[in-house]
């Protein structure tokens, strides 16, 4: 078994959370290296693009969250073996990531500038992405996004919806998902009740 070290902020949510969950659910041993936000200035100097998460596999550093998540999914048996189902899984992951990329610049803003940027997303692209995800969920049976079972695509959507509902995003209504795509909340609640997910959050109390 390869030696794995995942590096990311000491928080629940964000781009490493689906990776942590996948490895945990699959019983895959890894070093969960978490650091405080104040340490990021130093940590980023050790990464190829000044960003996290990174994964070290036997000392080899790998970047890009969705590539790492796909790898974690394969190790944890949470990624489809069938090529078409893998495509569906990847499609969902990339859509969630694209939505996150659009949101990202707003974290560097404050005050009215941040409010204006986030309301533009709330009234623009966010509902489009959420509605598309709900339609994909329905198109594939209503419970999972691919392969008729839990995959890393479900974990990626779970973490994203959980964050949108959390109230930690100023100027993003906590009922946005419920209004636009309520089945995503049902999906999130189903994943949250998975015994292994419950065990994960019991071990790492939500921050």
Coordinates of N, CA, C and O in Angstrom, one line a residue, residues 154 157-158 161-162 165 177-178 182-195 197-198:
X154 N -21.0 11.9 -5.7 CA -21.9 12.2 -4.6 C -21.2 12.9 -3.5 O -21.8 13.8 -2.9
X157 N -20.7 16.6 -4.5 CA -21.9 17.4 -4.4 C -22.4 17.6 -2.9 O -22.8 18.7 -2.5
X158 N -22.2 16.5 -2.2 CA -22.6 16.6 -0.7 C -21.8 17.7 0.0 O -22.5 18.5 0.7
X161 N -23.1 21.2 -1.4 CA -24.5 21.6 -0.9 C -24.4 21.9 0.6 O -25.1 22.9 1.1
X162 N -23.7 21.1 1.3 CA -23.6 21.3 2.8 C -23.0 22.8 3.1 O -23.4 23.4 4.0
X165 N -25.5 25.6 2.3 CA -26.6 25.6 3.3 C -26.1 26.1 4.7 O -26.9 26.4 5.6
X177 N -30.5 26.4 -2.1 CA -30.6 25.0 -2.6 C -32.0 24.5 -2.5 O -32.6 23.9 -3.5
X178 N -32.7 24.8 -1.4 CA -34.0 24.3 -1.2 C -35.0 24.9 -2.2 O -35.9 24.2 -2.6
X182 N -34.4 21.2 -4.5 CA -34.6 20.6 -3.2 C -34.1 19.1 -3.1 O -33.8 18.6 -2.1
X183 N -34.1 18.4 -4.3 CA -33.7 17.1 -4.2 C -32.2 16.9 -3.9 O -31.7 15.9 -3.4
X184 N -31.4 18.0 -4.1 CA -30.0 18.0 -3.7 C -29.9 18.0 -2.2 O -29.0 17.4 -1.6
X185 N -30.9 18.6 -1.5 CA -30.9 18.6 0.0 C -31.2 17.2 0.4 O -30.7 16.7 1.4
X186 N -32.2 16.5 -0.2 CA -32.5 15.2 0.1 C -31.3 14.2 -0.1 O -31.0 13.4 0.8
X187 N -30.6 14.5 -1.2 CA -29.4 13.7 -1.5 C -28.4 13.9 -0.4 O -27.7 13.0 0.2
X188 N -28.2 15.2 0.0 CA -27.2 15.5 1.1 C -27.5 14.8 2.4 O -26.7 14.3 3.1
X189 N -28.8 14.9 2.7 CA -29.2 14.2 4.0 C -29.0 12.7 4.0 O -28.7 12.1 5.0
X190 N -29.2 12.1 2.8 CA -29.0 10.7 2.7 C -27.5 10.3 2.9 O -27.2 9.4 3.6
X191 N -26.7 11.1 2.2 CA -25.2 10.9 2.4 C -24.8 11.1 3.8 O -24.0 10.3 4.4
X192 N -25.4 12.1 4.4 CA -25.0 12.5 5.8 C -25.3 11.3 6.8 O -24.7 11.2 7.9
X193 N -26.3 10.5 6.5 CA -26.7 9.4 7.3 C -26.0 8.1 7.1 O -26.2 7.1 7.8
X194 N -25.1 8.1 6.1 CA -24.3 7.0 5.8 C -23.5 6.7 7.1 O -22.8 7.6 7.6
X195 N -23.4 5.5 7.6 CA -22.7 5.2 8.9 C -21.3 5.7 8.9 O -20.8 6.2 9.9
X197 N -20.0 8.1 7.1 CA -19.9 9.5 7.1 C -20.2 10.1 8.5 O -19.5 11.0 9.0
X198 N -21.2 9.5 9.2 CA -21.5 9.8 10.5 C -20.2 9.6 11.4 O -19.9 10.5 12.3

